[in-house]
mmCIF file of C-alpha atoms in Angstrom:
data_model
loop_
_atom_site.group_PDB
_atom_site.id
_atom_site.type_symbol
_atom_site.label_atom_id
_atom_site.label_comp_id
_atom_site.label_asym_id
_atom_site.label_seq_id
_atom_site.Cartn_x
_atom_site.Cartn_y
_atom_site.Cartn_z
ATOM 1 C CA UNK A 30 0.805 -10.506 29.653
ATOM 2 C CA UNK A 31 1.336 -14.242 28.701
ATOM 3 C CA UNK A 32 1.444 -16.891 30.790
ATOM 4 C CA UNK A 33 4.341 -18.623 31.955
ATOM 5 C CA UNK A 34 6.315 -21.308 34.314
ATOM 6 C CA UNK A 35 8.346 -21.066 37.217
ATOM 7 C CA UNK A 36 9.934 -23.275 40.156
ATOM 8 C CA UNK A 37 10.912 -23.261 43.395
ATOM 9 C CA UNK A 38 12.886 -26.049 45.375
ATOM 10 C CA UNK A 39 13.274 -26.010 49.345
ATOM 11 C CA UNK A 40 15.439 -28.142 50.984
ATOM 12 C CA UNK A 41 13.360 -29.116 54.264
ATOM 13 C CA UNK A 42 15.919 -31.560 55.529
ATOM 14 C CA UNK A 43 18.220 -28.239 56.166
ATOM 15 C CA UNK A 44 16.206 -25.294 55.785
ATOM 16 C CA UNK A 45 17.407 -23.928 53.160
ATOM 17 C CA UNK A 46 16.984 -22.900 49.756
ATOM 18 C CA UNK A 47 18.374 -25.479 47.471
ATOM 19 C CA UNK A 48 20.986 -24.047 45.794
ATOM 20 C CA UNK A 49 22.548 -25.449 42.095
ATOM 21 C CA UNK A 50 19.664 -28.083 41.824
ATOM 22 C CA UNK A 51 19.467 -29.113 38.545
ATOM 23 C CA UNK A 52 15.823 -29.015 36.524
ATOM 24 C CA UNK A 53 14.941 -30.342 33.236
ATOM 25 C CA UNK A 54 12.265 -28.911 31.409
ATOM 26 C CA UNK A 55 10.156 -31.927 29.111
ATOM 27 C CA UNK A 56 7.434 -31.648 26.922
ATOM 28 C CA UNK A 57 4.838 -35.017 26.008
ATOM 29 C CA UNK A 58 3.153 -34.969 23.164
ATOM 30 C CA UNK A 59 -0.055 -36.449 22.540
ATOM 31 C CA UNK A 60 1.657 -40.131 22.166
ATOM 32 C CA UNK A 61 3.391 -39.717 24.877
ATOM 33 C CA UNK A 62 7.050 -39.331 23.323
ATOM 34 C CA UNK A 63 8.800 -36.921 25.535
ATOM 35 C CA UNK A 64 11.432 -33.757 24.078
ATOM 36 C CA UNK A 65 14.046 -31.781 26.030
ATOM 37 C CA UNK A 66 12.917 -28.236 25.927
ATOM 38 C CA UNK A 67 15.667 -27.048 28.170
ATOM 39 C CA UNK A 68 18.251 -27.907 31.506
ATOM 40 C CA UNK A 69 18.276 -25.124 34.557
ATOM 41 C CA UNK A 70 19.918 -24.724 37.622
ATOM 42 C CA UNK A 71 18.131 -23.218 40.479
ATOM 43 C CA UNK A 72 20.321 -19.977 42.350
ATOM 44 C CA UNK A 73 20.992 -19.153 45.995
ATOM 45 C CA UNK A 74 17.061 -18.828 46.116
ATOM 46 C CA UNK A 75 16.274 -21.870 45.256
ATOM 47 C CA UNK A 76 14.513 -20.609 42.145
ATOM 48 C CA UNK A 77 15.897 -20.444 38.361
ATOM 49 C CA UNK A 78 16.737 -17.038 37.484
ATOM 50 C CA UNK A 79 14.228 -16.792 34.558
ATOM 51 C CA UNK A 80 10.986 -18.448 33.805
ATOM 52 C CA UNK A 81 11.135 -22.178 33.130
ATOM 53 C CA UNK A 82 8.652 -21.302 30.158
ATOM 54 C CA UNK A 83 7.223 -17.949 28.916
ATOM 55 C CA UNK A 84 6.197 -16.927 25.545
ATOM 56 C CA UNK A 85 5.806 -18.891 22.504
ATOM 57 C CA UNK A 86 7.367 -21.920 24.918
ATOM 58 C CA UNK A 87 4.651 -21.587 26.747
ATOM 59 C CA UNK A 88 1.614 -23.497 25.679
ATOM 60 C CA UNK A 89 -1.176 -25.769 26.557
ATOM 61 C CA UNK A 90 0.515 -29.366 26.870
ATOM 62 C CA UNK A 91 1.897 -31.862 29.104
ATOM 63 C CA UNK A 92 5.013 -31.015 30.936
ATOM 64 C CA UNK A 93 7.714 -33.156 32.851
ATOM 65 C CA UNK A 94 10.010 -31.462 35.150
ATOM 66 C CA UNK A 95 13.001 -33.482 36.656
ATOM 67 C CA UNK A 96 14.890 -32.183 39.671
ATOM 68 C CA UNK A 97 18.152 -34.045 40.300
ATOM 69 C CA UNK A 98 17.775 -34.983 43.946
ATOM 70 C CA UNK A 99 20.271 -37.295 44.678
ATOM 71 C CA UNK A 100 23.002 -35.420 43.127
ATOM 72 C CA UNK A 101 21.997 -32.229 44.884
ATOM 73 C CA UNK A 102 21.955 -34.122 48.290
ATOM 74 C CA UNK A 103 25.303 -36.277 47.551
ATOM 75 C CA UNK A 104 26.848 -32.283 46.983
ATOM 76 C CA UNK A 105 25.861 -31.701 50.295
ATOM 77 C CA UNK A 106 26.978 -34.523 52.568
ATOM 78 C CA UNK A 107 24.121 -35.199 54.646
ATOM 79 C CA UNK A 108 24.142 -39.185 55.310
ATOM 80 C CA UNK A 109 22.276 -41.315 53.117
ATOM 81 C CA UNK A 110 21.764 -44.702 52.017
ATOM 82 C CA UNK A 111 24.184 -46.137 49.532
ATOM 83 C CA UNK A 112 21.717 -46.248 47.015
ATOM 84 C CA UNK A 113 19.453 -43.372 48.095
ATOM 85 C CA UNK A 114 16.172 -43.255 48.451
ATOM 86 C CA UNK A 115 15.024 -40.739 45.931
ATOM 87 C CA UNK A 116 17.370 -39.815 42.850
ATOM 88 C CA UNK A 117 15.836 -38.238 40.042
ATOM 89 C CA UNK A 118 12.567 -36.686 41.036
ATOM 90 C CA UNK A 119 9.767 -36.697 38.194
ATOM 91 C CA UNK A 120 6.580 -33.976 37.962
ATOM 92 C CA UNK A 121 4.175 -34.511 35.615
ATOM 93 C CA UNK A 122 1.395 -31.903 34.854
ATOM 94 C CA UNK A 123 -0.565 -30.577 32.471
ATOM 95 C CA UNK A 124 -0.946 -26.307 31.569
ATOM 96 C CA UNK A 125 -4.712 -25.873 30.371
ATOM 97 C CA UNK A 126 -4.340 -21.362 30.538
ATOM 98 C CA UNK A 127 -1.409 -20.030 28.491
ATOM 99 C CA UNK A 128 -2.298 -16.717 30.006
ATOM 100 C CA UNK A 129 -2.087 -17.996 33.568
ATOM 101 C CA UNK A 130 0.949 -18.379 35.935
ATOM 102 C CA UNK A 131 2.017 -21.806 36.987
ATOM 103 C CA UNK A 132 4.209 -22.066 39.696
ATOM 104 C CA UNK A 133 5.587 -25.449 40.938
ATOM 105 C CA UNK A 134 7.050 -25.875 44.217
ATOM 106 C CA UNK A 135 9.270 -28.588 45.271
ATOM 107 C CA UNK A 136 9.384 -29.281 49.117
ATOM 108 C CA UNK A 137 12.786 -32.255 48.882
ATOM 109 C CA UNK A 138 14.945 -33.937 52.089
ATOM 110 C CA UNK A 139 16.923 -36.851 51.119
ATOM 111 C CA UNK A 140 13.587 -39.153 52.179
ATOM 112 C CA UNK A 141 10.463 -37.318 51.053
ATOM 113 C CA UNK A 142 9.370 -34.988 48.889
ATOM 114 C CA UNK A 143 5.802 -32.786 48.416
ATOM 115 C CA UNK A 144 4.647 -30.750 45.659
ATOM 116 C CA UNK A 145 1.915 -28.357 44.585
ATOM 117 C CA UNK A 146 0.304 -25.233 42.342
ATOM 118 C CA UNK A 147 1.481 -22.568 43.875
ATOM 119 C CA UNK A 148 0.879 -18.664 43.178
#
């Protein structure tokens, strides 16, 4: 079996899942110019319903996810500062093992965020 990507976003503020967060999937190449591969939306889990990358998509490289914070929080009313504090939240990283399983957490309140490798 190939490798391939996933994602998972918790909303600590609330402790919940967050629901209809929207993810961009980027690729860098080696100059650094940056390409769309593809724009998710995480379900009722918190998680995208299929791999951000698998297959032929997935390949050694520099990757760029974008989780859209701010409008996720704005859609759920908690207070916040008029501008907020985080908006657009950018993860850089790198897959070296097409046949292994990255898995990228996103730990997100209106104030902080946190991030790791997961399993």
């Amino acid at each position: 079996m190939g490798g391939y990507l996933t994602a998972h976003v918790l909303d600590i503020a609330q402790g919940i899942p967050a629901s209809q967060m929207t993810i961009q999937v980027w690729r860098l190449d080696t100059t650094g110019e940056r390409s769309l591969l593809k724009t998710v939306h995480t379900g009722a889990n918190g998680r995208p319903e299929e791999p951000l990358l698998a297959g032929k998509e997935f390949r050694v490289g520099t990757y760029e996810l974008i989780f859209a914070v701010q409008t996720y929080f704005a859609a759920q009313h908690l207070p916040m500062t008029e501008p907020p504090f985080l908006g657009d939240v950018p993860l850089r990283f790198s897959i070296a093992d097409e046949s292994a399983h990255y898995h990228v957490p996103l730990l997100v309140s209106p104030w902080a965020y946190s991030t790791y490798r997961g399993s």
